[in-house]
Coordinates of N, CA and C in Angstrom, one line a residue:
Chain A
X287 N -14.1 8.1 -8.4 CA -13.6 9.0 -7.4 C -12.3 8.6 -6.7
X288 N -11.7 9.6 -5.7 CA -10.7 9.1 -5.4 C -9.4 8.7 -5.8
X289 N -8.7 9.3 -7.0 CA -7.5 9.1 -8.0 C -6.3 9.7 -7.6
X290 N -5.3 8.9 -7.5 CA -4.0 9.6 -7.3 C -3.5 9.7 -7.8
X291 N -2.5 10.3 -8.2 CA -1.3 10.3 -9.7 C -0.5 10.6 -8.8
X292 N 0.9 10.1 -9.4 CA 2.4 10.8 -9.0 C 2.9 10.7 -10.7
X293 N 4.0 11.5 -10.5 CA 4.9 11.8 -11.5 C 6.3 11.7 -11.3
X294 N 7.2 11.4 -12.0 CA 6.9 10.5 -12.7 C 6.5 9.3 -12.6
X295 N 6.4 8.5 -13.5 CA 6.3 6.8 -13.2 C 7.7 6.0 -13.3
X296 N 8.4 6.4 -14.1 CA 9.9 6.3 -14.2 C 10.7 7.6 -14.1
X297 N 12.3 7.2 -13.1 CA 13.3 8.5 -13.6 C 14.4 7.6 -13.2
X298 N 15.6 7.6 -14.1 CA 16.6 7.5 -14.3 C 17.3 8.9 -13.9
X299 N 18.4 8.5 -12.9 CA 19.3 9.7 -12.4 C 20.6 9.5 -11.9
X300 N 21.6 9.9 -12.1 CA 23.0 9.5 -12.0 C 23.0 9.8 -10.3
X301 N 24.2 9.2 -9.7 CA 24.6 9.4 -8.4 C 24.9 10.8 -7.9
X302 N 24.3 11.3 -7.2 CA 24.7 12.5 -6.5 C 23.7 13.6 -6.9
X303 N 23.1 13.1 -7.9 CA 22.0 14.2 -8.1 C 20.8 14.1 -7.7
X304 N 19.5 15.0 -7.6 CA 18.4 14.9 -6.7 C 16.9 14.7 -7.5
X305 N 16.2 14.2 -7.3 CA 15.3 13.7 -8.1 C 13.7 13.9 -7.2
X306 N 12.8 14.7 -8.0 CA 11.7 14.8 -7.4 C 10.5 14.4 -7.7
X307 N 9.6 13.5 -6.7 CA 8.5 12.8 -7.0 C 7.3 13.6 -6.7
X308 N 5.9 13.8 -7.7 CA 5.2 14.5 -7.2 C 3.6 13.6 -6.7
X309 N 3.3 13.4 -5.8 CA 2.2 12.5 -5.5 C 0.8 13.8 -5.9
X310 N -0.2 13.5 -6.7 CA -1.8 14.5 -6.6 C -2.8 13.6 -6.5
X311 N -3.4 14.4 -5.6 CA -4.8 13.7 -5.4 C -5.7 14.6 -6.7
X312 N -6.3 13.6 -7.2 CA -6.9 14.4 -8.4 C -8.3 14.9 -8.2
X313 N -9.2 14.1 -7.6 CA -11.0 14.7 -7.3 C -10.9 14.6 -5.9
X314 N -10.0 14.7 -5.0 CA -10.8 15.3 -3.9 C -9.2 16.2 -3.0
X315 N -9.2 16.6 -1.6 CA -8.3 17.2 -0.8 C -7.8 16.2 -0.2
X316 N -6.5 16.3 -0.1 CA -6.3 15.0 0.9 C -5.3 16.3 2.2
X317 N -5.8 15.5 3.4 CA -5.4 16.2 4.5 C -4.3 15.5 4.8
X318 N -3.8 14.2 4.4 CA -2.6 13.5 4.9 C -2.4 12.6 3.7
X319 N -1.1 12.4 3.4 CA -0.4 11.8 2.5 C 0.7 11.0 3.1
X320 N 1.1 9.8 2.3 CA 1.5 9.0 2.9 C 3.0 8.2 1.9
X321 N 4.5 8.2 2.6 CA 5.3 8.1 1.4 C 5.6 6.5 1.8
X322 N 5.6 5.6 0.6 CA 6.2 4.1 0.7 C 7.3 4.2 0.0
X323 N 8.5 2.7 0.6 CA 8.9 2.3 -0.9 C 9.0 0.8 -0.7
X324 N 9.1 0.5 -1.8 CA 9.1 -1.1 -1.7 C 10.2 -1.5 -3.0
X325 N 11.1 -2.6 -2.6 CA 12.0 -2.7 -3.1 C 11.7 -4.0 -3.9
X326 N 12.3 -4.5 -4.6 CA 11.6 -6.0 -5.5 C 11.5 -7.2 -4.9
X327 N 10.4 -7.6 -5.1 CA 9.7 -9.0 -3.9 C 8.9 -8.6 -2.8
X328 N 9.4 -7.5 -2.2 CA 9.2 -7.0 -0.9 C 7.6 -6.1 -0.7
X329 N 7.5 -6.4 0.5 CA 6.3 -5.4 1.2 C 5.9 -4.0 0.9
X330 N 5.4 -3.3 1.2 CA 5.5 -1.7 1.3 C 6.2 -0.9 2.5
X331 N 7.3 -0.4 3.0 CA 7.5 0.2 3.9 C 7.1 1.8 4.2
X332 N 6.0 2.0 5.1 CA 6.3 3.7 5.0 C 7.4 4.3 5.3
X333 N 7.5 5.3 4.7 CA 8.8 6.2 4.6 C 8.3 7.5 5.8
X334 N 7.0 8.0 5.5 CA 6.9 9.2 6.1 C 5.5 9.1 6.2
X335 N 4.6 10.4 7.0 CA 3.4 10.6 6.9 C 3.5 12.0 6.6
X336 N 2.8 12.4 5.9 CA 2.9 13.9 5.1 C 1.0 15.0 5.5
X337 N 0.9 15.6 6.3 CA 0.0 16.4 6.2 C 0.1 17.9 6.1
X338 N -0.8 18.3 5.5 CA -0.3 19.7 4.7 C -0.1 20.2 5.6
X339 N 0.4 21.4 5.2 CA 1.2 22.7 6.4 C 1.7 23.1 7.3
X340 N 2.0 21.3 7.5 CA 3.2 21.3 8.7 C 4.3 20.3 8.0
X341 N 5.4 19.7 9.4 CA 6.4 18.9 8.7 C 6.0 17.5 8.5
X342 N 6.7 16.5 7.7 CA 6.0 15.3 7.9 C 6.8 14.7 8.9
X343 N 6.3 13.4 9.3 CA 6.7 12.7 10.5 C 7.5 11.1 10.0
X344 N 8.4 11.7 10.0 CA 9.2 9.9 9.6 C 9.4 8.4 10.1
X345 N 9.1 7.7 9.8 CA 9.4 6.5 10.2 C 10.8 6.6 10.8
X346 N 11.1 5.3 11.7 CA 12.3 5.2 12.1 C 13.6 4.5 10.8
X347 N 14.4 5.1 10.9 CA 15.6 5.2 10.7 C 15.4 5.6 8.9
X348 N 14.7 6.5 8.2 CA 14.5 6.8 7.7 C 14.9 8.5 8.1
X349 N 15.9 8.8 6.9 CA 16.7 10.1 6.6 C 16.1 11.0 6.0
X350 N 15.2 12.1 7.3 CA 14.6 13.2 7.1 C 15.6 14.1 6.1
X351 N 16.7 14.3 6.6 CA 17.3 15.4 5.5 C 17.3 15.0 3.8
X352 N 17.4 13.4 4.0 CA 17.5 12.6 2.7 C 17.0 12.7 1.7
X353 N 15.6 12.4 2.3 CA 14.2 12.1 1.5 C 13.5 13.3 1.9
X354 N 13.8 14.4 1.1 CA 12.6 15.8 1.9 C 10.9 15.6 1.3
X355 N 10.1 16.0 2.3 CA 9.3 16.2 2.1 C 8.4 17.2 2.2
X356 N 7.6 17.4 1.2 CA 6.6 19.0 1.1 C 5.3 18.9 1.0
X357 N 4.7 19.3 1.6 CA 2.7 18.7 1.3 C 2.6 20.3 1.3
X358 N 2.6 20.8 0.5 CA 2.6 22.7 0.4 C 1.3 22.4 0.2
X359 N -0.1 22.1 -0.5 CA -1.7 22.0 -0.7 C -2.1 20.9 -0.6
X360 N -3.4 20.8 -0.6 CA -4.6 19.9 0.0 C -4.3 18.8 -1.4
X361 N -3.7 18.9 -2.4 CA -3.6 18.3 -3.6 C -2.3 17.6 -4.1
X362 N -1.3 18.1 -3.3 CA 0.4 18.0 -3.9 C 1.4 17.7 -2.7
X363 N 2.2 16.6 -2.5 CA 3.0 16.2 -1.7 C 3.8 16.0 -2.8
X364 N 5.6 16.1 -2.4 CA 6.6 15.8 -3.3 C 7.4 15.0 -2.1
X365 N 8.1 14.6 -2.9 CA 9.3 13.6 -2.3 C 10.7 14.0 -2.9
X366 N 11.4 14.7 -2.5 CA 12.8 14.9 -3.2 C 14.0 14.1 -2.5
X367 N 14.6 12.9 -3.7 CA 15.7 12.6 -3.2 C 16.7 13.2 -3.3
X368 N 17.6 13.6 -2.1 CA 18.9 14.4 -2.6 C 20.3 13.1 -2.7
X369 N 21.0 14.2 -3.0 CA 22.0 13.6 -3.4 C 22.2 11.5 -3.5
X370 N 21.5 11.3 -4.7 CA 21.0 10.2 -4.5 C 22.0 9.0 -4.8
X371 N 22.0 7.9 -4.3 CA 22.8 6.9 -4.3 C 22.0 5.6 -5.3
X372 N 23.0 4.5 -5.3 CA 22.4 3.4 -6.0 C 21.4 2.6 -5.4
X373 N 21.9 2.9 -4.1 CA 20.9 2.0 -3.0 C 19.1 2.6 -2.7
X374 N 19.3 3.9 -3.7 CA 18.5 4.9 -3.4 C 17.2 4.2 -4.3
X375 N 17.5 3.6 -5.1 CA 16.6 2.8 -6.2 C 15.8 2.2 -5.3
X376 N 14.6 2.4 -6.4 CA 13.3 1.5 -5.4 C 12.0 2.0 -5.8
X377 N 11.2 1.1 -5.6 CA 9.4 1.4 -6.0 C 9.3 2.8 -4.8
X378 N 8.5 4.0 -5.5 CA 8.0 4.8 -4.5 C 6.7 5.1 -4.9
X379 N 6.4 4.9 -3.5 CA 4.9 4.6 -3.9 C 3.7 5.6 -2.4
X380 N 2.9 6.9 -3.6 CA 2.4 7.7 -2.3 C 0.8 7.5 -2.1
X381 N 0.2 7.5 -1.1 CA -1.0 7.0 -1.0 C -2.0 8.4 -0.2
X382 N -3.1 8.4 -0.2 CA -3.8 9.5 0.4 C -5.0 9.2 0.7
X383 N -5.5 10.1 2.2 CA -6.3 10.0 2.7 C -7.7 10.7 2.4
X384 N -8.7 10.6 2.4 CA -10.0 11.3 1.5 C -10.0 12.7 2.6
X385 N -9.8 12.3 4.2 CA -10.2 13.6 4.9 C -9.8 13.1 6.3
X386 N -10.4 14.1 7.1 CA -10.0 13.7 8.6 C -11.0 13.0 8.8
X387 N -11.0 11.9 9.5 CA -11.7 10.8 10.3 C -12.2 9.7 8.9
X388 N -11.5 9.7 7.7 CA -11.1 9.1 6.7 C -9.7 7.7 6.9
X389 N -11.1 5.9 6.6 CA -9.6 5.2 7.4 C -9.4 4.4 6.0
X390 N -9.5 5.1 4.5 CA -9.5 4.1 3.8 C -7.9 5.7 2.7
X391 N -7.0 4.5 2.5 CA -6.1 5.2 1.9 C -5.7 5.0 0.3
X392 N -5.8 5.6 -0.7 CA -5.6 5.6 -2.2 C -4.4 5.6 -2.5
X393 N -4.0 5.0 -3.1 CA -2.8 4.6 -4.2 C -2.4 5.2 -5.1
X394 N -1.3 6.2 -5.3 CA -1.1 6.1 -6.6 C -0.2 5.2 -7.4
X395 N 0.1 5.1 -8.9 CA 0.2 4.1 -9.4 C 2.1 3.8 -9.3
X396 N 2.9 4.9 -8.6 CA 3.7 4.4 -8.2 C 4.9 5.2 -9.3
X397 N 6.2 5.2 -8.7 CA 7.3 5.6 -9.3 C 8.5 5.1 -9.1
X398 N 8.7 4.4 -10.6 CA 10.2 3.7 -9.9 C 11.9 4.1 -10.7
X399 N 12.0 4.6 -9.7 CA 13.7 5.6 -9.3 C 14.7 4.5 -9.4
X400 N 15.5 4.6 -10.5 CA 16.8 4.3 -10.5 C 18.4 4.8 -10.7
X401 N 19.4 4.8 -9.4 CA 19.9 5.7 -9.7 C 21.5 5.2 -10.3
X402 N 21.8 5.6 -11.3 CA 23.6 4.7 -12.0 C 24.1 5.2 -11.1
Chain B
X93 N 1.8 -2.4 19.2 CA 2.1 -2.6 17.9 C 1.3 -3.1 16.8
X94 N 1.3 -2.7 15.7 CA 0.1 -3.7 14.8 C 0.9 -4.2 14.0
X95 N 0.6 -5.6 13.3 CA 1.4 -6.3 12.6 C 0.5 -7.1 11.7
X96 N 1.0 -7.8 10.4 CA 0.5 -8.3 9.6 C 1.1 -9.8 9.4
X97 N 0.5 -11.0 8.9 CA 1.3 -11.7 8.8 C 0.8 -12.3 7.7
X98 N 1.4 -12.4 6.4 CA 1.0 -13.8 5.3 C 1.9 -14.5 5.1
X99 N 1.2 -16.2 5.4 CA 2.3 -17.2 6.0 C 2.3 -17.5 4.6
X100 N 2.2 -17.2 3.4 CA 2.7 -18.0 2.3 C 3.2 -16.8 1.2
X101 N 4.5 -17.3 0.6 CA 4.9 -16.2 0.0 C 4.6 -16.2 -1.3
X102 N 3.9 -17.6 -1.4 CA 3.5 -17.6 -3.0 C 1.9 -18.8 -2.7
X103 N 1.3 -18.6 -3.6 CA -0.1 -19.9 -3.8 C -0.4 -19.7 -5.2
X104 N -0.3 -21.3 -5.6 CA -0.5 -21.4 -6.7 C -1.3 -22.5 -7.0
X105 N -2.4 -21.9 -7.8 CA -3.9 -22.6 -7.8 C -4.5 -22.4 -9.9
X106 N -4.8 -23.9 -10.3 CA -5.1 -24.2 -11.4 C -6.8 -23.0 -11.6
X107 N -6.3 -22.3 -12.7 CA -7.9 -22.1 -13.1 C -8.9 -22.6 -13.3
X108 N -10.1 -21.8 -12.3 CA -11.3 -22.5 -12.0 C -11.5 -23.0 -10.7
X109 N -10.0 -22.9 -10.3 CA -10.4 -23.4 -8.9 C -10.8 -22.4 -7.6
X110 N -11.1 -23.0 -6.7 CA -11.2 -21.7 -5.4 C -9.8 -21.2 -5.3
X111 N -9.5 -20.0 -4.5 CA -8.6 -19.9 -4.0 C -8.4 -19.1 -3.1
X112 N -7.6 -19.2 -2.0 CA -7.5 -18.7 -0.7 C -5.9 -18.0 -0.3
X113 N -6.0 -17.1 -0.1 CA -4.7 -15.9 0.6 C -4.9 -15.6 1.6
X114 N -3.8 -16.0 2.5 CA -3.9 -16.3 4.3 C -3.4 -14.8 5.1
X115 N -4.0 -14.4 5.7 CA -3.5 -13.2 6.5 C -4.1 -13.5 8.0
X116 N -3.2 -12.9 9.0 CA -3.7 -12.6 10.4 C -2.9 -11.8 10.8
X117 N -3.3 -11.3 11.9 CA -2.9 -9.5 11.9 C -3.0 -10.0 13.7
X118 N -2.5 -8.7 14.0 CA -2.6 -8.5 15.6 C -2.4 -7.1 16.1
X119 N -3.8 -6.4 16.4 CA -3.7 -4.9 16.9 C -4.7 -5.0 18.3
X120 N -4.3 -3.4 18.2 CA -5.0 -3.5 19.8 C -6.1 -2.8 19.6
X121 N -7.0 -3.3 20.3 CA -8.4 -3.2 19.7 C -9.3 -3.4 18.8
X122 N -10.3 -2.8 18.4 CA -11.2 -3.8 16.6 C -9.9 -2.6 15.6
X123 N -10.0 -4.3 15.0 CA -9.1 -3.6 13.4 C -10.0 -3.1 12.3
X124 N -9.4 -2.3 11.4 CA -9.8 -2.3 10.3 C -9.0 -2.9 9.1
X125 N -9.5 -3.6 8.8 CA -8.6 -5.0 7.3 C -9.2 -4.0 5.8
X126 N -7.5 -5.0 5.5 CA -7.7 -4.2 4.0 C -6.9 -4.9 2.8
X127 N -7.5 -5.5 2.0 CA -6.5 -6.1 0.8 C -6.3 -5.3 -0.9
X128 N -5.4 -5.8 -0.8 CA -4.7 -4.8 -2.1 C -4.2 -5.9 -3.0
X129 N -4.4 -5.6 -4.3 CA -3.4 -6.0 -5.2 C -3.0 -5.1 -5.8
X130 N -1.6 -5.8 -6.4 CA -0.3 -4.8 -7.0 C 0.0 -6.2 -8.6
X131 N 0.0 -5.3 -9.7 CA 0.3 -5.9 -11.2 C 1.9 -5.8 -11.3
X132 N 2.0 -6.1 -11.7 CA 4.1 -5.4 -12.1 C 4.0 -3.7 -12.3
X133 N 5.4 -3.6 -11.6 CA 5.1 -2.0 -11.7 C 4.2 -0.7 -11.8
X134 N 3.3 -1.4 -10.7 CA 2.2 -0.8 -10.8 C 2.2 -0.2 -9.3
X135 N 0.9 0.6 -8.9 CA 0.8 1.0 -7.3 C -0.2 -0.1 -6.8
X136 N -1.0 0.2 -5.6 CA -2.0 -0.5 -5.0 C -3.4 -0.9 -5.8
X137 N -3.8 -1.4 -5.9 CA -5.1 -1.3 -6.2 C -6.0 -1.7 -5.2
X138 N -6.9 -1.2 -4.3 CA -8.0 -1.5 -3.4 C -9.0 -2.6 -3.9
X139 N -8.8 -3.6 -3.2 CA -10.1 -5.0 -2.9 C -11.1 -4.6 -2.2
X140 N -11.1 -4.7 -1.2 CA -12.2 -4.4 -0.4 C -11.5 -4.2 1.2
X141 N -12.5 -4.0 2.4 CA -12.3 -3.8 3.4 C -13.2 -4.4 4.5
X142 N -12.5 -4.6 5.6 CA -13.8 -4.9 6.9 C -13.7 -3.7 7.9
X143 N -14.5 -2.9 8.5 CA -14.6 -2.0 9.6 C -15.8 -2.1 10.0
X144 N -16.9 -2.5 9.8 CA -18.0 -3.4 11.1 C -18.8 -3.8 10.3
X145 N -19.8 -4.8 11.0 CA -20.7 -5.4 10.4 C -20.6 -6.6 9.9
X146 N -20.6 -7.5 8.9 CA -20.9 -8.5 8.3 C -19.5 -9.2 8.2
X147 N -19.3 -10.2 9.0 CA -17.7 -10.4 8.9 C -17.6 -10.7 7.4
X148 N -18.3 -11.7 6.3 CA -17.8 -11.8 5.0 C -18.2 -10.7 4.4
X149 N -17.1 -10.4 3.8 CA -17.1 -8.9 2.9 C -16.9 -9.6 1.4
X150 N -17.3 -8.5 0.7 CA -17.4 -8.7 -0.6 C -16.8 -7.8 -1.4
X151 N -15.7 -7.8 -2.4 CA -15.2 -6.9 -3.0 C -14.9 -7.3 -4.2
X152 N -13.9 -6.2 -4.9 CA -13.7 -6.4 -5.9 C -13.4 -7.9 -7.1
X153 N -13.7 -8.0 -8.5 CA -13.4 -8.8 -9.1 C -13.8 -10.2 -8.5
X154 N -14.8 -9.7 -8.3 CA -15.3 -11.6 -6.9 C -14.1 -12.0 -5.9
X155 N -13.6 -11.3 -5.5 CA -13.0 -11.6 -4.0 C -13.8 -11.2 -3.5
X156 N -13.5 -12.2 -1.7 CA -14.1 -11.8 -0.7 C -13.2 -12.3 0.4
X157 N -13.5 -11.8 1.3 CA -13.0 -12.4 2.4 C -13.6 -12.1 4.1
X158 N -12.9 -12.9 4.7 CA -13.8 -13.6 6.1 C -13.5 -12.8 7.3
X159 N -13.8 -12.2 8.0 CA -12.9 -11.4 9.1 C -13.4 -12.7 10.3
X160 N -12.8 -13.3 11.2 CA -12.4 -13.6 12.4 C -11.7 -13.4 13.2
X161 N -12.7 -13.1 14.0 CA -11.8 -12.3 15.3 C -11.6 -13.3 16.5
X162 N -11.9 -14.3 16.4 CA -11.1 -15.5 17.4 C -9.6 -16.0 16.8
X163 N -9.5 -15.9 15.9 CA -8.5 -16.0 15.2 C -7.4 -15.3 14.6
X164 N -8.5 -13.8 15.0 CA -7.3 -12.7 14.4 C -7.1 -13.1 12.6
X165 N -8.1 -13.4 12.0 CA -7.7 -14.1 10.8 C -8.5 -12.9 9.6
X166 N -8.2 -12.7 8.6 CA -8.4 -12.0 7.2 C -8.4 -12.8 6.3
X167 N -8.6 -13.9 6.0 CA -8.2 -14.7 4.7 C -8.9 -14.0 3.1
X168 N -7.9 -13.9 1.9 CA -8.9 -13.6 1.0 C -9.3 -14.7 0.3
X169 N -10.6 -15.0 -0.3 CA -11.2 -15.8 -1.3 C -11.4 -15.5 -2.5
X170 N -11.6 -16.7 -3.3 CA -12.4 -16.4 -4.6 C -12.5 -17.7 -4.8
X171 N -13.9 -18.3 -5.3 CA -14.7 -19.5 -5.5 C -14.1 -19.9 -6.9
X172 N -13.8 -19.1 -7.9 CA -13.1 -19.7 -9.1 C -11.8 -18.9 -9.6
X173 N -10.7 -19.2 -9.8 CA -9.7 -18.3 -9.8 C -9.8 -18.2 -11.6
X174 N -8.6 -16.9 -12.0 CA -8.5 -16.7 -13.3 C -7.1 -16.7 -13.1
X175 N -6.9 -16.4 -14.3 CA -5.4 -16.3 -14.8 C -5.2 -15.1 -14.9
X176 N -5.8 -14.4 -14.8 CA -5.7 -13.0 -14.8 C -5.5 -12.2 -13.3
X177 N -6.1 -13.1 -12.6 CA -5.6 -12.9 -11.0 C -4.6 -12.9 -10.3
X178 N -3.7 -13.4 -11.2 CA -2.1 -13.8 -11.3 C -1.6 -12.5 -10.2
X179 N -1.3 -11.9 -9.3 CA -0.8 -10.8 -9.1 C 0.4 -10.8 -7.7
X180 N 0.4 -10.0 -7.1 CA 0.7 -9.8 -5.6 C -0.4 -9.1 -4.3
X181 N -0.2 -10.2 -3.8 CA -1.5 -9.4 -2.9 C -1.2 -9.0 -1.2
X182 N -2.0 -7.6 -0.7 CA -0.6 -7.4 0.0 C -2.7 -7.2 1.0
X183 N -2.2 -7.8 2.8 CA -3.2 -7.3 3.5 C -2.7 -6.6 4.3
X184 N -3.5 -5.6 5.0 CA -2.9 -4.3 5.7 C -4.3 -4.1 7.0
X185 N -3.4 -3.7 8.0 CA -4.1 -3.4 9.0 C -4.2 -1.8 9.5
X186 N -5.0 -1.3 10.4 CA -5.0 -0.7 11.2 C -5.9 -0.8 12.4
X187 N -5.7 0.2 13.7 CA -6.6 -0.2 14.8 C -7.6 1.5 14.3
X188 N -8.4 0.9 14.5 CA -10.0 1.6 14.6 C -9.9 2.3 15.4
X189 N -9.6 2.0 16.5 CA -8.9 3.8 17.6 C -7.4 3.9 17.4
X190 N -7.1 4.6 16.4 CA -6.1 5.1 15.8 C -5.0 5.7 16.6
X191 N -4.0 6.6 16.8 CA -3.4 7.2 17.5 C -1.9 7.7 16.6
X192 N -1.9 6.9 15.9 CA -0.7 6.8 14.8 C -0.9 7.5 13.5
X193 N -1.8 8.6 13.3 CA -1.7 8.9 11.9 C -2.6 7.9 11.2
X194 N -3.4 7.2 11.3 CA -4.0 6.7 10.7 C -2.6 5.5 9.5
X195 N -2.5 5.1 10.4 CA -1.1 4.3 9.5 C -1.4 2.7 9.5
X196 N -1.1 2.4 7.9 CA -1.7 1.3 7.9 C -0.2 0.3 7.8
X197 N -0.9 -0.9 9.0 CA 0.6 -2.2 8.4 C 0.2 -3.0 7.3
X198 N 1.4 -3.5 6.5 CA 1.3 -4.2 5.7 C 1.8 -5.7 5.5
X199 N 1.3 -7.0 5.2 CA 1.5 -8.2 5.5 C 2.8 -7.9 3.9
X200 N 3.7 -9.3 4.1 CA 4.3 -9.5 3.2 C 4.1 -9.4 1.5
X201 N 3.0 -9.6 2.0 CA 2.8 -9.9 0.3 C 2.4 -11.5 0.0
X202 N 1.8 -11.8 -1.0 CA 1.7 -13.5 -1.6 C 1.3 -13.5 -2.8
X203 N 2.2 -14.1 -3.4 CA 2.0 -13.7 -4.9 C 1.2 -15.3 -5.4
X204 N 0.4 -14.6 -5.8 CA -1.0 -15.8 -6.5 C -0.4 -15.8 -7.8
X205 N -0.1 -17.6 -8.1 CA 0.1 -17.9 -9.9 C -1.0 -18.8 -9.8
X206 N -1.9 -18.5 -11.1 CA -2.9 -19.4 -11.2 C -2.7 -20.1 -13.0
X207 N -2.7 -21.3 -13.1 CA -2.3 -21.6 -14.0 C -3.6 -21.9 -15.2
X208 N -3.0 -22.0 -16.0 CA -4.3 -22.6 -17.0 C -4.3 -24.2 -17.0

């Protein structure tokens, strides 16, 4: 139980164009979704916290207009980079929560964005 | 604030042997611990967790680990290492009375090479 998927696992994308990551919870709803990235060597940083059908809540100094985010169903959060840069590269990685009063968070297997 | 700390960025331990991955954390109030490994290019994968009861926990692939709370300490174990354990291992906190989204911090990372 418990399975997340995102899509892709890899995307290659030139500079300036926008690229969209899809995180699913596969056997259960998730009420809150969660966006990382982690760059090579490095930690996990959250990016955002994502609960459905409202907006998500960003970490500091992390570029709401940049990195949009959509939790439109209990099943599907996206991450769209826009107009993406080189620096934009990086492990992204979204995780999810089983439910409310839920303290244990799921993994998916990660997507790594590189942009020429 | 909650924080994570693993004082070593690498441990490297011959097969067969014990081995030990150092974490201590600092939140306000009882925490809840949580260890992860990550393969190359891969997302999280869940070890186990402490949120009450029995400070040594027991989890995945014969890890375990110790919760102390004099010490604020998480260490992970395993009584015989593999080569196959080889990975990155990341420990992550949160406080148990929550207030943040249920948001977990994450220690550095420590990458276990276990040799043959």
């Amino acid at each position: 139980g418990a399975v997340v998927s995102q899509h892709p696992s890899w995307v290659i994308c030139k500079s300036g164009t926008s690229v969209k990551i899809e995180c699913r919870s596969l056997d259960f709803q998730a009420t809150t979704m969660f966006w990382y990235r982690q760059f090579p060597k490095q930690s996990l940083m959250l990016m955002a916290t994502s609960n459905e059908g409202s907006k998500a809540t960003y970490e500091q100094g992390v570029e709401k207009d940049k990195f949009l985010i959509n939790h439109a169903s209990l099943t599907l959060s996206t991450l769209t980079v826009t107009s993406a840069h080189p620096e934009d590269s990086s492990f992204y990685i979204c995780s999810a929560l089983t439910g409310q009063g839920s303290y244990e968070q799921y993994f998916g297997p990660g997507t790594r964005l590189t942009v020429t | 604030a909650q924080s994570v700390a693993q004082p070593e960025d690498q441990v490297n331990v011959a097969e067969g042997n014990p081995l030990t991955v150092k974490c201590t954390y600092s939140v306000s109030g009882n925490p809840y611990l949580f260890w992860y490994v990550q393969y190359p290019n891969r997302g999280l994968q869940f070890l186990l967790k402490y949120i009450t009861g029995d400070n040594l926990v027991k989890g995945s692939y014969g890890f375990e680990a110790e919760f102390n709370k004099s010490q604020t300490s998480f260490h992970l174990k395993k009584p015989s290492a593999l080569v196959s354990d080889s990975a990155l291992y990341f420990c992550a906190v949160r406080a148990a009375v929550n207030n943040a989204g249920n948001m977990l911090t994450f220690g550095g990372g420590t990458r276990l090479m276990v040799k043959p």
